[in-house]
Amino acid sequence: MALSITDSNFESIVAEGKPVVLDFWATWCGPCKQIAPYVEELAEEYKDRVNIGKCNVDENDELPAQFGIRNIPTVLFIKNGEIVDKQVGATTKAALQAKVEALL
Protein backbone atom coordinates (compact mmCIF):
# COMPACT_ATOMS: atom_id res chain seq x y z
CA MET A 1 0.00 0.00 0.00
CA ALA A 2 1.27 3.46 -0.87
CA LEU A 3 2.34 5.64 2.04
CA SER A 4 0.32 8.70 2.96
CA ILE A 5 2.87 11.47 2.59
CA THR A 6 2.03 14.77 4.26
CA ASP A 7 3.59 18.14 4.98
CA SER A 8 4.56 16.82 8.42
CA ASN A 9 6.07 13.40 7.57
CA PHE A 10 7.82 14.03 4.23
CA GLU A 11 11.24 14.88 5.70
CA SER A 12 11.31 11.74 7.89
CA ILE A 13 10.43 9.55 4.89
CA VAL A 14 13.22 11.08 2.80
CA ALA A 15 15.61 10.70 5.76
CA GLU A 16 15.19 6.91 5.59
CA GLY A 17 17.60 7.01 2.65
CA LYS A 18 15.52 5.01 0.18
CA PRO A 19 14.47 6.59 -3.11
CA VAL A 20 11.02 8.21 -2.90
CA VAL A 21 8.22 8.27 -5.47
CA LEU A 22 5.67 10.94 -4.59
CA ASP A 23 2.29 11.13 -6.35
CA PHE A 24 0.48 14.48 -5.93
CA TRP A 25 -3.25 13.88 -6.36
CA ALA A 26 -6.80 14.91 -5.36
CA THR A 27 -10.05 12.98 -4.97
CA TRP A 28 -11.80 15.01 -7.70
CA CYS A 29 -9.04 14.44 -10.31
CA GLY A 30 -9.94 11.93 -13.04
CA PRO A 31 -6.39 11.32 -14.32
CA CYS A 32 -5.28 10.85 -10.69
CA LYS A 33 -7.83 8.06 -10.34
CA GLN A 34 -6.52 6.54 -13.56
CA ILE A 35 -2.95 6.12 -12.28
CA ALA A 36 -3.88 5.37 -8.63
CA PRO A 37 -3.98 1.57 -9.12
CA TYR A 38 -0.53 1.68 -10.77
CA VAL A 39 0.92 3.64 -7.85
CA GLU A 40 -0.56 1.13 -5.38
CA GLU A 41 0.78 -1.86 -7.35
CA LEU A 42 4.26 -0.34 -7.60
CA ALA A 43 4.22 0.48 -3.87
CA GLU A 44 3.66 -3.19 -3.16
CA GLU A 45 6.19 -4.44 -5.72
CA TYR A 46 8.98 -2.11 -4.55
CA LYS A 47 8.11 -1.81 -0.83
CA ASP A 48 11.53 -3.03 0.33
CA ARG A 49 13.55 -0.76 -1.98
CA VAL A 50 11.55 2.43 -2.62
CA ASN A 51 9.17 4.53 -0.51
CA ILE A 52 6.18 5.13 -2.76
CA GLY A 53 3.49 7.43 -1.50
CA LYS A 54 0.70 9.84 -2.28
CA CYS A 55 0.18 13.45 -1.20
CA ASN A 56 -3.37 14.82 -1.33
CA VAL A 57 -3.00 18.42 -2.54
CA ASP A 58 -6.32 19.42 -0.93
CA GLU A 59 -5.07 18.39 2.52
CA ASN A 60 -1.43 19.55 2.26
CA ASP A 61 -0.27 23.03 1.26
CA GLU A 62 3.47 23.04 1.95
CA LEU A 63 4.69 20.11 -0.17
CA PRO A 64 2.87 21.10 -3.37
CA ALA A 65 4.17 24.68 -2.92
CA GLN A 66 7.71 23.46 -2.12
CA PHE A 67 7.84 21.48 -5.36
CA GLY A 68 5.92 23.97 -7.51
CA ILE A 69 3.10 21.54 -8.29
CA ARG A 70 0.71 23.22 -10.73
CA ASN A 71 -0.93 20.21 -12.39
CA ILE A 72 -2.07 16.89 -11.03
CA PRO A 73 -1.31 14.12 -11.14
CA THR A 74 2.36 14.92 -10.83
CA VAL A 75 4.68 12.13 -9.76
CA LEU A 76 8.15 13.07 -8.49
CA PHE A 77 11.05 10.63 -8.40
CA ILE A 78 13.47 11.58 -5.62
CA LYS A 79 16.92 10.10 -4.95
CA ASN A 80 19.30 11.36 -2.26
CA GLY A 81 16.85 14.16 -1.53
CA GLU A 82 16.96 15.49 -5.11
CA ILE A 83 14.28 15.29 -7.81
CA VAL A 84 15.75 13.18 -10.60
CA ASP A 85 12.62 12.72 -12.73
CA LYS A 86 9.01 13.86 -12.98
CA GLN A 87 5.82 12.64 -14.65
CA VAL A 88 3.02 15.17 -15.18
CA GLY A 89 -0.37 13.78 -16.21
CA ALA A 90 -1.67 10.27 -16.56
CA THR A 91 0.57 7.58 -17.99
CA THR A 92 0.95 3.81 -18.13
CA LYS A 93 2.14 1.55 -15.34
CA ALA A 94 5.06 0.51 -17.56
CA ALA A 95 6.19 4.13 -17.90
CA LEU A 96 6.03 4.67 -14.14
CA GLN A 97 7.80 1.37 -13.49
CA ALA A 98 10.65 2.34 -15.86
CA LYS A 99 11.16 5.56 -13.89
CA VAL A 100 11.13 3.65 -10.59
CA GLU A 101 13.72 1.21 -11.98
CA ALA A 102 15.91 4.14 -12.98
CA LEU A 103 16.00 5.21 -9.31
CA LEU A 104 17.59 1.93 -8.25
PDB file of C-alpha atoms in Angstrom:
ATOM      1  CA  MET A   1       0.000   0.000   0.000  1.00  0.00           C
ATOM      2  CA  ALA A   2       1.267   3.461  -0.865  1.00  0.00           C
ATOM      3  CA  LEU A   3       2.344   5.642   2.036  1.00  0.00           C
ATOM      4  CA  SER A   4       0.320   8.695   2.962  1.00  0.00           C
ATOM      5  CA  ILE A   5       2.874  11.467   2.591  1.00  0.00           C
ATOM      6  CA  THR A   6       2.034  14.768   4.255  1.00  0.00           C
ATOM      7  CA  ASP A   7       3.590  18.137   4.983  1.00  0.00           C
ATOM      8  CA  SER A   8       4.555  16.820   8.417  1.00  0.00           C
ATOM      9  CA  ASN A   9       6.067  13.403   7.574  1.00  0.00           C
ATOM     10  CA  PHE A  10       7.817  14.033   4.228  1.00  0.00           C
ATOM     11  CA  GLU A  11      11.237  14.876   5.705  1.00  0.00           C
ATOM     12  CA  SER A  12      11.308  11.744   7.886  1.00  0.00           C
ATOM     13  CA  ILE A  13      10.426   9.548   4.888  1.00  0.00           C
ATOM     14  CA  VAL A  14      13.224  11.077   2.795  1.00  0.00           C
ATOM     15  CA  ALA A  15      15.608  10.701   5.762  1.00  0.00           C
ATOM     16  CA  GLU A  16      15.192   6.906   5.589  1.00  0.00           C
ATOM     17  CA  GLY A  17      17.602   7.011   2.646  1.00  0.00           C
ATOM     18  CA  LYS A  18      15.516   5.012   0.184  1.00  0.00           C
ATOM     19  CA  PRO A  19      14.466   6.587  -3.113  1.00  0.00           C
ATOM     20  CA  VAL A  20      11.022   8.213  -2.902  1.00  0.00           C
ATOM     21  CA  VAL A  21       8.223   8.270  -5.471  1.00  0.00           C
ATOM     22  CA  LEU A  22       5.673  10.935  -4.587  1.00  0.00           C
ATOM     23  CA  ASP A  23       2.291  11.132  -6.347  1.00  0.00           C
ATOM     24  CA  PHE A  24       0.484  14.476  -5.930  1.00  0.00           C
ATOM     25  CA  TRP A  25      -3.254  13.878  -6.364  1.00  0.00           C
ATOM     26  CA  ALA A  26      -6.795  14.910  -5.362  1.00  0.00           C
ATOM     27  CA  THR A  27     -10.049  12.979  -4.969  1.00  0.00           C
ATOM     28  CA  TRP A  28     -11.805  15.008  -7.700  1.00  0.00           C
ATOM     29  CA  CYS A  29      -9.037  14.438 -10.307  1.00  0.00           C
ATOM     30  CA  GLY A  30      -9.942  11.933 -13.042  1.00  0.00           C
ATOM     31  CA  PRO A  31      -6.387  11.319 -14.322  1.00  0.00           C
ATOM     32  CA  CYS A  32      -5.281  10.852 -10.686  1.00  0.00           C
ATOM     33  CA  LYS A  33      -7.833   8.063 -10.341  1.00  0.00           C
ATOM     34  CA  GLN A  34      -6.517   6.535 -13.561  1.00  0.00           C
ATOM     35  CA  ILE A  35      -2.954   6.117 -12.277  1.00  0.00           C
ATOM     36  CA  ALA A  36      -3.881   5.369  -8.630  1.00  0.00           C
ATOM     37  CA  PRO A  37      -3.976   1.566  -9.119  1.00  0.00           C
ATOM     38  CA  TYR A  38      -0.529   1.677 -10.766  1.00  0.00           C
ATOM     39  CA  VAL A  39       0.922   3.639  -7.851  1.00  0.00           C
ATOM     40  CA  GLU A  40      -0.565   1.130  -5.382  1.00  0.00           C
ATOM     41  CA  GLU A  41       0.783  -1.856  -7.347  1.00  0.00           C
ATOM     42  CA  LEU A  42       4.261  -0.340  -7.596  1.00  0.00           C
ATOM     43  CA  ALA A  43       4.219   0.483  -3.872  1.00  0.00           C
ATOM     44  CA  GLU A  44       3.662  -3.195  -3.156  1.00  0.00           C
ATOM     45  CA  GLU A  45       6.187  -4.441  -5.723  1.00  0.00           C
ATOM     46  CA  TYR A  46       8.980  -2.110  -4.548  1.00  0.00           C
ATOM     47  CA  LYS A  47       8.111  -1.810  -0.834  1.00  0.00           C
ATOM     48  CA  ASP A  48      11.531  -3.029   0.330  1.00  0.00           C
ATOM     49  CA  ARG A  49      13.553  -0.757  -1.976  1.00  0.00           C
ATOM     50  CA  VAL A  50      11.554   2.432  -2.624  1.00  0.00           C
ATOM     51  CA  ASN A  51       9.175   4.533  -0.512  1.00  0.00           C
ATOM     52  CA  ILE A  52       6.177   5.125  -2.760  1.00  0.00           C
ATOM     53  CA  GLY A  53       3.488   7.431  -1.495  1.00  0.00           C
ATOM     54  CA  LYS A  54       0.702   9.844  -2.276  1.00  0.00           C
ATOM     55  CA  CYS A  55       0.177  13.447  -1.200  1.00  0.00           C
ATOM     56  CA  ASN A  56      -3.369  14.825  -1.329  1.00  0.00           C
ATOM     57  CA  VAL A  57      -3.004  18.425  -2.537  1.00  0.00           C
ATOM     58  CA  ASP A  58      -6.315  19.424  -0.931  1.00  0.00           C
ATOM     59  CA  GLU A  59      -5.067  18.390   2.517  1.00  0.00           C
ATOM     60  CA  ASN A  60      -1.433  19.554   2.261  1.00  0.00           C
ATOM     61  CA  ASP A  61      -0.274  23.032   1.259  1.00  0.00           C
ATOM     62  CA  GLU A  62       3.466  23.039   1.953  1.00  0.00           C
ATOM     63  CA  LEU A  63       4.687  20.109  -0.166  1.00  0.00           C
ATOM     64  CA  PRO A  64       2.869  21.104  -3.369  1.00  0.00           C
ATOM     65  CA  ALA A  65       4.169  24.676  -2.923  1.00  0.00           C
ATOM     66  CA  GLN A  66       7.708  23.463  -2.121  1.00  0.00           C
ATOM     67  CA  PHE A  67       7.842  21.480  -5.359  1.00  0.00           C
ATOM     68  CA  GLY A  68       5.915  23.967  -7.513  1.00  0.00           C
ATOM     69  CA  ILE A  69       3.099  21.538  -8.294  1.00  0.00           C
ATOM     70  CA  ARG A  70       0.712  23.220 -10.735  1.00  0.00           C
ATOM     71  CA  ASN A  71      -0.932  20.213 -12.389  1.00  0.00           C
ATOM     72  CA  ILE A  72      -2.070  16.891 -11.030  1.00  0.00           C
ATOM     73  CA  PRO A  73      -1.314  14.121 -11.140  1.00  0.00           C
ATOM     74  CA  THR A  74       2.363  14.923 -10.825  1.00  0.00           C
ATOM     75  CA  VAL A  75       4.681  12.127  -9.757  1.00  0.00           C
ATOM     76  CA  LEU A  76       8.145  13.069  -8.487  1.00  0.00           C
ATOM     77  CA  PHE A  77      11.052  10.632  -8.405  1.00  0.00           C
ATOM     78  CA  ILE A  78      13.472  11.576  -5.624  1.00  0.00           C
ATOM     79  CA  LYS A  79      16.916  10.099  -4.950  1.00  0.00           C
ATOM     80  CA  ASN A  80      19.305  11.357  -2.265  1.00  0.00           C
ATOM     81  CA  GLY A  81      16.854  14.164  -1.528  1.00  0.00           C
ATOM     82  CA  GLU A  82      16.963  15.489  -5.115  1.00  0.00           C
ATOM     83  CA  ILE A  83      14.282  15.289  -7.809  1.00  0.00           C
ATOM     84  CA  VAL A  84      15.755  13.177 -10.602  1.00  0.00           C
ATOM     85  CA  ASP A  85      12.616  12.723 -12.730  1.00  0.00           C
ATOM     86  CA  LYS A  86       9.007  13.856 -12.976  1.00  0.00           C
ATOM     87  CA  GLN A  87       5.823  12.641 -14.647  1.00  0.00           C
ATOM     88  CA  VAL A  88       3.019  15.165 -15.179  1.00  0.00           C
ATOM     89  CA  GLY A  89      -0.367  13.784 -16.207  1.00  0.00           C
ATOM     90  CA  ALA A  90      -1.672  10.271 -16.557  1.00  0.00           C
ATOM     91  CA  THR A  91       0.575   7.575 -17.987  1.00  0.00           C
ATOM     92  CA  THR A  92       0.952   3.806 -18.127  1.00  0.00           C
ATOM     93  CA  LYS A  93       2.144   1.546 -15.341  1.00  0.00           C
ATOM     94  CA  ALA A  94       5.062   0.514 -17.561  1.00  0.00           C
ATOM     95  CA  ALA A  95       6.194   4.133 -17.902  1.00  0.00           C
ATOM     96  CA  LEU A  96       6.031   4.671 -14.138  1.00  0.00           C
ATOM     97  CA  GLN A  97       7.803   1.373 -13.493  1.00  0.00           C
ATOM     98  CA  ALA A  98      10.645   2.342 -15.860  1.00  0.00           C
ATOM     99  CA  LYS A  99      11.155   5.565 -13.890  1.00  0.00           C
ATOM    100  CA  VAL A 100      11.131   3.647 -10.593  1.00  0.00           C
ATOM    101  CA  GLU A 101      13.718   1.209 -11.978  1.00  0.00           C
ATOM    102  CA  ALA A 102      15.911   4.145 -12.983  1.00  0.00           C
ATOM    103  CA  LEU A 103      15.998   5.213  -9.309  1.00  0.00           C
ATOM    104  CA  LEU A 104      17.589   1.927  -8.253  1.00  0.00           C
TER     105      LEU A 104
END
